Amino acid sequence: MGTYRSFGYTRFKQAIESEIYRDKTDLIMYINSLVLTEQKYVCVSRPRRFGKTITANMLAAYYDRYADSRELFENKKIATDGKGIDQWDKYLG
């Protein structure tokens, strides 16, 4: 098996270290509520420069099995919710 590279983790880490980052981790809770339903397929159609790539990198970092991304989400909305960590363990445990 080949080497797995965690680009979502790396790119999301770069994004949160920039000055223009806005915390949208509450979107993860919404996505988690859809995972096991018929609405599990999400289409993100926004105008250019609306943060689609950063959002995709955030989701990739959150759901990545090979990189421990907890430190990236420690000071974000998802960590203060309480359910965020429980959801993390449920889907990534």
PDB file of C-alpha atoms in Angstrom:
ATOM      1  CA  MET A   1       0.000   0.000   0.000  1.00  0.00           C
ATOM      2  CA  GLY A   2       1.269   3.471  -0.844  1.00  0.00           C
ATOM      3  CA  THR A   3       2.016   6.371   1.422  1.00  0.00           C
ATOM      4  CA  TYR A   4      -0.986   8.386   2.561  1.00  0.00           C
ATOM      5  CA  ARG A   5      -0.513  12.144   2.695  1.00  0.00           C
ATOM      6  CA  SER A   6      -2.865  14.220   4.780  1.00  0.00           C
ATOM      7  CA  PHE A   7      -3.323  17.333   2.675  1.00  0.00           C
ATOM      8  CA  GLY A   8      -6.527  18.388   4.433  1.00  0.00           C
ATOM      9  CA  TYR A   9      -4.727  18.527   7.776  1.00  0.00           C
ATOM     10  CA  THR A  10      -1.768  20.479   6.404  1.00  0.00           C
ATOM     11  CA  ARG A  11      -3.839  22.949   4.428  1.00  0.00           C
ATOM     12  CA  PHE A  12      -6.340  23.525   7.228  1.00  0.00           C
ATOM     13  CA  LYS A  13      -3.487  24.138   9.663  1.00  0.00           C
ATOM     14  CA  GLN A  14      -2.091  26.775   7.295  1.00  0.00           C
ATOM     15  CA  ALA A  15      -5.532  28.356   6.973  1.00  0.00           C
ATOM     16  CA  ILE A  16      -6.149  28.708  10.713  1.00  0.00           C
ATOM     17  CA  GLU A  17      -2.739  30.281  11.173  1.00  0.00           C
ATOM     18  CA  SER A  18      -3.557  33.007   8.651  1.00  0.00           C
ATOM     19  CA  GLU A  19      -5.098  36.333   9.609  1.00  0.00           C
ATOM     20  CA  ILE A  20      -8.177  35.942   7.419  1.00  0.00           C
ATOM     21  CA  TYR A  21      -9.497  32.674   8.901  1.00  0.00           C
ATOM     22  CA  ARG A  22     -13.071  32.674  10.218  1.00  0.00           C
ATOM     23  CA  ASP A  23     -14.219  29.798  12.424  1.00  0.00           C
ATOM     24  CA  LYS A  24     -16.883  27.758  10.630  1.00  0.00           C
ATOM     25  CA  THR A  25     -16.470  24.532  12.578  1.00  0.00           C
ATOM     26  CA  ASP A  26     -20.144  24.594  13.544  1.00  0.00           C
ATOM     27  CA  LEU A  27     -20.696  23.326   9.994  1.00  0.00           C
ATOM     28  CA  ILE A  28     -19.081  20.044  11.099  1.00  0.00           C
ATOM     29  CA  MET A  29     -21.895  19.482  13.581  1.00  0.00           C
ATOM     30  CA  TYR A  30     -24.420  19.980  10.792  1.00  0.00           C
ATOM     31  CA  ILE A  31     -22.569  17.558   8.508  1.00  0.00           C
ATOM     32  CA  ASN A  32     -22.397  15.014  11.354  1.00  0.00           C
ATOM     33  CA  SER A  33     -26.176  15.210  11.731  1.00  0.00           C
ATOM     34  CA  LEU A  34     -26.544  14.261   8.052  1.00  0.00           C
ATOM     35  CA  VAL A  35     -24.003  11.433   7.859  1.00  0.00           C
ATOM     36  CA  LEU A  36     -26.336   8.536   8.627  1.00  0.00           C
ATOM     37  CA  THR A  37     -29.420   9.891   6.829  1.00  0.00           C
ATOM     38  CA  GLU A  38     -30.731   9.962   3.279  1.00  0.00           C
ATOM     39  CA  GLN A  39     -29.428  13.556   3.032  1.00  0.00           C
ATOM     40  CA  LYS A  40     -25.807  12.493   3.429  1.00  0.00           C
ATOM     41  CA  TYR A  41     -24.796  13.877   0.027  1.00  0.00           C
ATOM     42  CA  VAL A  42     -24.052  17.584   0.336  1.00  0.00           C
ATOM     43  CA  CYS A  43     -23.525  19.942  -2.579  1.00  0.00           C
ATOM     44  CA  VAL A  44     -21.686  23.143  -1.765  1.00  0.00           C
ATOM     45  CA  SER A  45     -22.435  25.706  -4.439  1.00  0.00           C
ATOM     46  CA  ARG A  46     -21.190  29.134  -3.488  1.00  0.00           C
ATOM     47  CA  PRO A  47     -19.670  31.965  -5.509  1.00  0.00           C
ATOM     48  CA  ARG A  48     -15.936  32.099  -5.931  1.00  0.00           C
ATOM     49  CA  ARG A  49     -13.882  33.382  -3.000  1.00  0.00           C
ATOM     50  CA  PHE A  50     -16.488  32.147  -0.494  1.00  0.00           C
ATOM     51  CA  GLY A  51     -14.285  29.664   1.372  1.00  0.00           C
ATOM     52  CA  LYS A  52     -15.277  26.395  -0.293  1.00  0.00           C
ATOM     53  CA  THR A  53     -11.720  25.069  -0.360  1.00  0.00           C
ATOM     54  CA  ILE A  54     -11.013  26.022   3.259  1.00  0.00           C
ATOM     55  CA  THR A  55     -14.274  24.352   4.276  1.00  0.00           C
ATOM     56  CA  ALA A  56     -13.346  21.209   2.344  1.00  0.00           C
ATOM     57  CA  ASN A  57      -9.907  21.191   3.999  1.00  0.00           C
ATOM     58  CA  MET A  58     -11.540  21.638   7.422  1.00  0.00           C
ATOM     59  CA  LEU A  59     -13.808  18.636   6.802  1.00  0.00           C
ATOM     60  CA  ALA A  60     -10.899  16.586   5.461  1.00  0.00           C
ATOM     61  CA  ALA A  61      -8.832  17.402   8.557  1.00  0.00           C
ATOM     62  CA  TYR A  62     -11.730  16.552  10.887  1.00  0.00           C
ATOM     63  CA  TYR A  63     -12.555  13.210   9.280  1.00  0.00           C
ATOM     64  CA  ASP A  64      -8.938  12.187   8.616  1.00  0.00           C
ATOM     65  CA  ARG A  65      -8.136   8.849  10.265  1.00  0.00           C
ATOM     66  CA  TYR A  66      -4.383   9.100   9.857  1.00  0.00           C
ATOM     67  CA  ALA A  67      -3.662  12.535  11.325  1.00  0.00           C
ATOM     68  CA  ASP A  68      -4.596  13.494  14.879  1.00  0.00           C
ATOM     69  CA  SER A  69      -6.333  16.801  14.230  1.00  0.00           C
ATOM     70  CA  ARG A  70      -7.657  17.452  17.718  1.00  0.00           C
ATOM     71  CA  GLU A  71      -5.185  20.262  18.391  1.00  0.00           C
ATOM     72  CA  LEU A  72      -6.464  22.096  15.300  1.00  0.00           C
ATOM     73  CA  PHE A  73      -9.993  22.153  16.701  1.00  0.00           C
ATOM     74  CA  GLU A  74      -9.242  22.800  20.405  1.00  0.00           C
ATOM     75  CA  ASN A  75     -10.044  26.528  20.403  1.00  0.00           C
ATOM     76  CA  LYS A  76     -12.851  26.388  17.867  1.00  0.00           C
ATOM     77  CA  LYS A  77     -16.653  26.411  18.181  1.00  0.00           C
ATOM     78  CA  ILE A  78     -16.875  22.646  17.821  1.00  0.00           C
ATOM     79  CA  ALA A  79     -14.735  22.123  20.945  1.00  0.00           C
ATOM     80  CA  THR A  80     -16.862  24.440  23.077  1.00  0.00           C
ATOM     81  CA  ASP A  81     -20.110  22.753  22.040  1.00  0.00           C
ATOM     82  CA  GLY A  82     -19.502  19.596  24.062  1.00  0.00           C
ATOM     83  CA  LYS A  83     -21.099  17.379  21.439  1.00  0.00           C
ATOM     84  CA  GLY A  84     -18.175  18.007  19.117  1.00  0.00           C
ATOM     85  CA  ILE A  85     -15.777  15.738  20.974  1.00  0.00           C
ATOM     86  CA  ASP A  86     -18.454  13.069  21.439  1.00  0.00           C
ATOM     87  CA  GLN A  87     -19.193  13.184  17.716  1.00  0.00           C
ATOM     88  CA  TRP A  88     -15.474  12.982  17.011  1.00  0.00           C
ATOM     89  CA  ASP A  89     -15.183   9.769  18.985  1.00  0.00           C
ATOM     90  CA  LYS A  90     -18.360   8.387  17.399  1.00  0.00           C
ATOM     91  CA  TYR A  91     -17.235   8.870  13.820  1.00  0.00           C
ATOM     92  CA  LEU A  92     -13.481   8.516  14.216  1.00  0.00           C
ATOM     93  CA  GLY A  93     -13.164   6.362  17.340  1.00  0.00           C
TER      94      GLY A  93
END
